[in-house]
Amino acid sequence: MVDINKAVEVINRYKNLPGGLLECLHGLQAVFGFVPKETIDDIAEGFNISRAEVHGVISYYHDFKTSPNGRKVVRICQAEACQAMGSRDLTKRIEELLGINVGETSDDGSYSLEAVYCFGNCALSPNIEIDGRLHARANSDNFEKLVKGDGV
Amino acid sequence: MTITVYVPRDTASISMGANEVADAITKLADDIKVVRNGTWGMTYLEPLVEVETGEGRVAYGPVTVEDLKSLLKADFLNGGDHPLCHGLTQEIDYLKRQERLTFERCGLIDPLSIDDYEKNGGFIGLKRAIKLSEKEIINDVTTSGLRGRGGAAFPTGIKWNTVFEATADQKYICCNADEGDSGTFSDRILMESDPFCLIEGMTIAGLAVGATKGYIYLRSEYPLCKVVLNDAIKIAEAQNFLGNNILESGANFSIEVRLGAGSYVCGEETAMLESLEGKRGMVRAKPPLPAHIGLFGKPTVINNVLTLASIPIIMAKGGDYYKDFGIGRSRGTIAFQLTGNIKCGGLVEKAFGITLGDLINEFGLGTYSGADIKAVQVGGPLGAYIPPEEFNLPLDYEAFSEAGAVLGHGGIVVFDDTADMKEQAKFAFDFCAIESCGKCTPCRIGSTRGSELIDKGDFELMRELCDLMDSSSLCAMGGMTPIPVKSAIKHWEDDFKD
């Protein structure tokens, strides 16, 4: 169950900030891990916009999720500098290892695999990020340990 | 005697284990003081550990926790020799051959020490600007020849003057820190390594045009930048370099950091304004220019991080000093980023005019894989793929434009001979399809159709589509996606045959 009081607390913090909707959505994700649909009405009321507009903003931005992530979130860069260092092949191997494709969460909720277009660490490609921690120079020798291991 | 050891705190070095190295060095002895400096931008050596000695700072890198045992044995805390030792940092060729203006303090100082900043030339520009009139500040910026470093290369002085001349009860300075191009990280390095420089540049912009409020629109993929910038803003406020009545001048200026949410097109200035207003990042038609009707409908200066970070040195040393670097209409320096399949990747600040080949061969030293270079993409995902035969091209806005290419934000991605250029061309369309804001048809529909045409092998129709996207898209997203596509098929036609 979504604790709506917690959501209202976040919404109240941002609703008077000029242009504060994105900050509010980031704030809700920090609390819930995603933007629960139960909060849409309160967001719309707080910011004095329609529910459609709230939905429009949530669905526009790649960062905002409407369902929970897996327990471990693996993000892999798909942009050119990482492609030049074999990220296409690495992505395939991680997909095989986890049994899910990029953009999916495993059925048992253990992993989410996401595409990112550039971490800004392009001199040390390819890059993968696991639960918010960036790992440079991922390769066929170390990716399994990185993805399946506890941190490093 | 306390030994000072520098271990960088930037995203690249942390991704290679700098935090663990810093912790381990702290535990080596009681009299060690570890300073978390920014990065020098020699990314291939990260984590680059430096030890303060009588002769200067001695560099070791890349250092892992496992290396510390042998480093200790080699007496590295006194600058002892070791296979990882590169001698004095300032004497490393990669750094020595650069012309550091905007990045002069990056790596040198503790990014959050305002004393370090002031001791190394910081706030001289702001103090001078306070004594000048708005027109005098703008004239100096115009004289410098500074053009927007985000990629569009619009003359900064003209932009500022337009906002200065606009009448309004409120004006804004918006810093575009949505550095989304693959192969770029110079904004990140500046923000993580010398945040006060950006703060000073934005404040001077505020003084020049009469704006009292600034926003930094930061991409969400840069979480460390957010921490460093917010800390720096607090420190600057506490010391009266920001806030009300700055340095007793009577002028007010405040800065707020706002986070993007993973949209590439929000790096386009009008989409960024929409996003800052809390809306979908849909591109606006121009005119009206943001300089007239910008954020919340008010006159707004929108500049890239490096444009604003170049202002303090221009104000401190004068527009003529800055103008003396560079060639033709490209004045000053630009931060190149050597990335992808490159042996010595990192940041190289040079005056405009160095050739692409010199940059890649003399600084980058060839590919990481050891194979031959097949192509380099310059200027991000919307930039051209350039073959080694054209490496004599000087890095200058006009020369690149004539060659059908763009310098963009200075990103250079190297590919070795395993690259499939048809696949890269298809990716250009696919990326455009994923990131298009959807407002105009050529970009929204054209990107998907382009990707399909590559699969089908109908390259004639694909070329027609490229011309249409180029001429009729609303912004650079759709308008420039044909650049990488057309360059790939022009130079590597064989890759497009089955």
Short mmCIF file of N, CA and C in Angstrom, two decimals, chain A residues 17-23 26 55-57 59-64 75 78-85 88 116-125 127 133-137, chain B residues 11-12 15-16 20 43 182-183 185 188 219-220 222 258-262 265 275-281 296 339-341 368 377 381 413-415 423-424 427 431 434-435 437:
data_model
loop_
_atom_site.label_atom_id
_atom_site.label_comp_id
_atom_site.label_asym_id
_atom_site.label_seq_id
_atom_site.Cartn_x
_atom_site.Cartn_y
_atom_site.Cartn_z
N LEU A 17 7.16 25.76 -5.62
CA LEU A 17 8.44 26.05 -6.27
C LEU A 17 8.16 26.30 -7.76
N PRO A 18 8.60 27.45 -8.31
CA PRO A 18 8.33 27.69 -9.73
C PRO A 18 8.86 26.55 -10.60
N GLY A 19 8.00 25.98 -11.42
CA GLY A 19 8.41 24.88 -12.29
C GLY A 19 8.87 23.64 -11.55
N GLY A 20 8.31 23.42 -10.37
CA GLY A 20 8.86 22.39 -9.48
C GLY A 20 8.39 20.95 -9.70
N LEU A 21 7.62 20.71 -10.79
CA LEU A 21 7.04 19.37 -10.96
C LEU A 21 8.10 18.27 -11.08
N LEU A 22 9.17 18.53 -11.87
CA LEU A 22 10.19 17.50 -12.01
C LEU A 22 10.87 17.20 -10.67
N GLU A 23 11.13 18.25 -9.91
CA GLU A 23 11.75 18.05 -8.59
C GLU A 23 10.83 17.21 -7.71
N HIS A 26 10.97 13.57 -8.83
CA HIS A 26 12.23 12.99 -8.31
C HIS A 26 12.09 12.69 -6.82
N HIS A 55 0.45 13.02 -16.08
CA HIS A 55 0.78 11.79 -16.79
C HIS A 55 1.73 12.08 -17.96
N GLY A 56 1.45 13.18 -18.66
CA GLY A 56 2.29 13.56 -19.80
C GLY A 56 3.74 13.75 -19.40
N VAL A 57 3.95 14.41 -18.28
CA VAL A 57 5.33 14.65 -17.84
C VAL A 57 5.99 13.34 -17.39
N SER A 59 5.35 10.29 -18.31
CA SER A 59 5.62 9.37 -19.41
C SER A 59 6.65 9.92 -20.40
N TYR A 60 6.89 11.23 -20.36
CA TYR A 60 7.86 11.82 -21.29
C TYR A 60 9.30 11.48 -20.91
N TYR A 61 9.59 11.54 -19.62
CA TYR A 61 10.98 11.43 -19.17
C TYR A 61 11.37 9.98 -18.85
N HIS A 62 12.53 9.56 -19.38
CA HIS A 62 12.99 8.19 -19.15
C HIS A 62 13.17 7.87 -17.67
N ASP A 63 13.52 8.87 -16.87
CA ASP A 63 13.83 8.60 -15.46
C ASP A 63 12.62 8.18 -14.63
N PHE A 64 11.44 8.64 -15.03
CA PHE A 64 10.28 8.41 -14.17
C PHE A 64 9.62 7.07 -14.46
N ARG A 75 22.17 -0.61 -14.97
CA ARG A 75 22.00 0.30 -16.11
C ARG A 75 23.25 0.22 -16.97
N GLN A 78 24.38 2.69 -23.73
CA GLN A 78 24.17 2.21 -25.09
C GLN A 78 24.66 3.23 -26.13
N ALA A 79 25.38 4.25 -25.70
CA ALA A 79 25.75 5.32 -26.63
C ALA A 79 27.09 5.03 -27.31
N GLU A 80 27.46 5.93 -28.23
CA GLU A 80 28.54 5.64 -29.18
C GLU A 80 29.89 5.30 -28.56
N ALA A 81 30.32 6.06 -27.55
CA ALA A 81 31.65 5.82 -27.00
C ALA A 81 31.74 4.43 -26.39
N CYS A 82 30.66 3.98 -25.77
CA CYS A 82 30.64 2.62 -25.21
C CYS A 82 30.48 1.58 -26.31
N GLN A 83 29.72 1.93 -27.38
CA GLN A 83 29.62 1.02 -28.53
C GLN A 83 31.00 0.74 -29.12
N ALA A 84 31.83 1.80 -29.16
CA ALA A 84 33.16 1.67 -29.74
C ALA A 84 34.04 0.73 -28.92
N MET A 85 33.61 0.44 -27.68
CA MET A 85 34.36 -0.47 -26.81
C MET A 85 33.57 -1.75 -26.51
N ARG A 88 27.65 -3.29 -27.28
CA ARG A 88 26.55 -4.09 -27.87
C ARG A 88 26.68 -5.54 -27.44
N VAL A 116 20.98 3.41 -20.71
CA VAL A 116 21.27 4.81 -20.44
C VAL A 116 22.05 5.34 -21.64
N TYR A 117 21.76 6.59 -22.00
CA TYR A 117 22.53 7.17 -23.10
C TYR A 117 23.52 8.16 -22.53
N CYS A 118 24.59 7.59 -22.05
CA CYS A 118 25.79 8.27 -21.62
C CYS A 118 25.82 8.67 -20.14
N PHE A 119 26.84 8.13 -19.46
CA PHE A 119 27.13 8.51 -18.07
C PHE A 119 28.18 9.62 -18.02
N GLY A 120 28.70 10.04 -19.16
CA GLY A 120 29.76 11.05 -19.17
C GLY A 120 31.07 10.50 -18.65
N ASN A 121 31.32 9.21 -18.91
CA ASN A 121 32.59 8.60 -18.49
C ASN A 121 33.21 7.89 -19.69
N CYS A 122 33.22 8.59 -20.82
CA CYS A 122 33.45 7.98 -22.13
C CYS A 122 34.92 7.69 -22.43
N ALA A 123 35.83 8.13 -21.58
CA ALA A 123 37.23 7.79 -21.80
C ALA A 123 37.56 6.45 -21.15
N LEU A 124 36.57 5.90 -20.40
CA LEU A 124 36.78 4.62 -19.71
C LEU A 124 35.64 3.65 -20.02
N SER A 125 35.26 3.63 -21.28
CA SER A 125 34.14 2.78 -21.70
C SER A 125 34.56 1.30 -21.72
N ASN A 127 30.67 1.43 -19.82
CA ASN A 127 30.26 1.71 -18.44
C ASN A 127 28.95 1.01 -18.09
N ARG A 133 25.95 2.85 -8.46
CA ARG A 133 27.41 2.95 -8.48
C ARG A 133 27.95 2.63 -9.87
N LEU A 134 28.75 3.55 -10.38
CA LEU A 134 29.26 3.43 -11.75
C LEU A 134 30.54 2.59 -11.79
N HIS A 135 30.58 1.65 -12.74
CA HIS A 135 31.77 0.83 -12.94
C HIS A 135 32.27 1.05 -14.36
N ALA A 136 33.51 1.53 -14.48
CA ALA A 136 34.10 1.77 -15.79
C ALA A 136 34.80 0.51 -16.27
N ARG A 137 35.12 0.49 -17.59
CA ARG A 137 35.88 -0.61 -18.19
C ARG A 137 35.27 -1.97 -17.87
N THR B 11 33.83 11.70 -11.05
CA THR B 11 33.09 10.48 -11.41
C THR B 11 33.99 9.43 -12.05
N ALA B 12 34.90 9.87 -12.94
CA ALA B 12 35.74 8.91 -13.64
C ALA B 12 36.68 8.19 -12.67
N SER B 15 34.84 5.82 -10.46
CA SER B 15 34.42 4.61 -11.18
C SER B 15 35.57 3.63 -11.34
N MET B 16 36.80 4.10 -11.10
CA MET B 16 37.97 3.22 -11.15
C MET B 16 38.51 2.95 -9.74
N GLU B 20 38.10 4.06 -2.61
CA GLU B 20 38.76 2.99 -1.86
C GLU B 20 40.26 3.30 -1.71
N THR B 43 42.28 11.12 -17.91
CA THR B 43 41.40 10.05 -17.45
C THR B 43 42.06 8.68 -17.56
N SER B 182 27.17 11.66 -26.28
CA SER B 182 28.14 10.62 -25.97
C SER B 182 29.51 11.12 -26.39
N GLY B 183 30.51 10.80 -25.58
CA GLY B 183 31.86 11.25 -25.88
C GLY B 183 32.18 12.61 -25.30
N PHE B 185 32.37 14.98 -21.55
CA PHE B 185 32.32 15.04 -20.09
C PHE B 185 33.03 16.28 -19.56
N ARG B 188 31.05 18.12 -16.94
CA ARG B 188 31.08 17.38 -15.68
C ARG B 188 32.38 17.65 -14.94
N ARG B 219 21.85 17.43 -15.79
CA ARG B 219 21.32 16.10 -16.15
C ARG B 219 21.40 15.16 -14.94
N SER B 220 20.41 14.27 -14.86
CA SER B 220 20.32 13.41 -13.68
C SER B 220 21.41 12.35 -13.65
N TYR B 222 24.41 12.87 -13.64
CA TYR B 222 25.57 13.45 -12.96
C TYR B 222 25.30 13.71 -11.47
N ARG B 258 18.68 22.57 -10.75
CA ARG B 258 17.49 21.77 -11.08
C ARG B 258 17.92 20.54 -11.87
N LEU B 259 17.29 19.42 -11.55
CA LEU B 259 17.66 18.16 -12.15
C LEU B 259 16.79 17.81 -13.35
N GLY B 260 17.40 17.40 -14.44
CA GLY B 260 16.67 16.86 -15.58
C GLY B 260 16.20 15.45 -15.25
N ALA B 261 15.70 14.74 -16.26
CA ALA B 261 15.17 13.41 -15.97
C ALA B 261 15.43 12.44 -17.12
N GLY B 262 16.63 12.51 -17.69
CA GLY B 262 17.04 11.51 -18.66
C GLY B 262 16.54 11.75 -20.07
N VAL B 265 16.93 15.47 -25.55
CA VAL B 265 16.53 16.67 -26.28
C VAL B 265 16.41 17.88 -25.35
N SER B 275 11.36 22.18 -19.69
CA SER B 275 11.64 21.24 -18.62
C SER B 275 11.85 21.97 -17.29
N LEU B 276 12.55 23.09 -17.35
CA LEU B 276 12.75 23.90 -16.13
C LEU B 276 11.42 24.43 -15.59
N GLU B 277 10.47 24.60 -16.49
CA GLU B 277 9.15 25.07 -16.06
C GLU B 277 8.28 23.92 -15.55
N GLY B 278 8.86 22.71 -15.54
CA GLY B 278 8.13 21.56 -15.01
C GLY B 278 7.23 20.88 -16.02
N LYS B 279 7.54 21.08 -17.31
CA LYS B 279 6.70 20.49 -18.35
C LYS B 279 7.47 19.42 -19.14
N ARG B 280 6.76 18.80 -20.10
CA ARG B 280 7.42 17.90 -21.04
C ARG B 280 8.46 18.72 -21.81
N GLY B 281 9.58 18.09 -22.13
CA GLY B 281 10.65 18.83 -22.80
C GLY B 281 10.41 18.99 -24.29
N PHE B 296 9.85 31.18 -17.97
CA PHE B 296 8.64 31.79 -17.41
C PHE B 296 8.27 33.07 -18.19
N THR B 339 37.74 10.01 -26.51
CA THR B 339 36.93 8.95 -25.89
C THR B 339 36.75 7.75 -26.81
N GLY B 340 36.05 6.76 -26.30
CA GLY B 340 35.75 5.55 -27.05
C GLY B 340 36.97 4.64 -27.06
N ASN B 341 37.31 4.14 -28.25
CA ASN B 341 38.41 3.19 -28.37
C ASN B 341 39.73 3.94 -28.53
N TYR B 368 42.69 1.93 -28.08
CA TYR B 368 42.86 1.12 -26.86
C TYR B 368 43.10 -0.33 -27.25
N GLN B 377 33.92 9.91 -34.55
CA GLN B 377 32.74 10.76 -34.59
C GLN B 377 33.03 11.99 -33.75
N PRO B 381 26.32 12.63 -30.92
CA PRO B 381 25.51 11.73 -31.74
C PRO B 381 24.99 12.39 -33.02
N VAL B 413 34.84 10.58 -30.51
CA VAL B 413 34.72 9.16 -30.21
C VAL B 413 35.46 8.36 -31.28
N VAL B 414 36.44 7.56 -30.85
CA VAL B 414 37.27 6.80 -31.78
C VAL B 414 36.74 5.37 -31.91
N PHE B 415 36.65 4.90 -33.15
CA PHE B 415 36.24 3.52 -33.44
C PHE B 415 37.38 2.80 -34.14
N GLU B 423 25.70 -0.07 -39.11
CA GLU B 423 25.10 -0.19 -37.78
C GLU B 423 25.11 1.16 -37.06
N GLN B 424 26.22 1.91 -37.24
CA GLN B 424 26.31 3.24 -36.60
C GLN B 424 25.30 4.21 -37.21
N PHE B 427 21.99 3.40 -35.86
CA PHE B 427 21.86 3.87 -34.48
C PHE B 427 21.51 5.35 -34.42
N PHE B 431 18.47 6.39 -32.23
CA PHE B 431 18.62 7.30 -31.10
C PHE B 431 17.67 8.48 -31.24
N ILE B 434 14.21 7.43 -30.30
CA ILE B 434 14.03 7.29 -28.85
C ILE B 434 13.93 8.67 -28.19
N GLU B 435 14.75 9.62 -28.64
CA GLU B 435 14.87 10.89 -27.93
C GLU B 435 14.07 12.04 -28.54
N CYS B 437 11.40 14.72 -29.29
CA CYS B 437 10.35 15.22 -28.41
C CYS B 437 8.98 14.99 -29.02
#
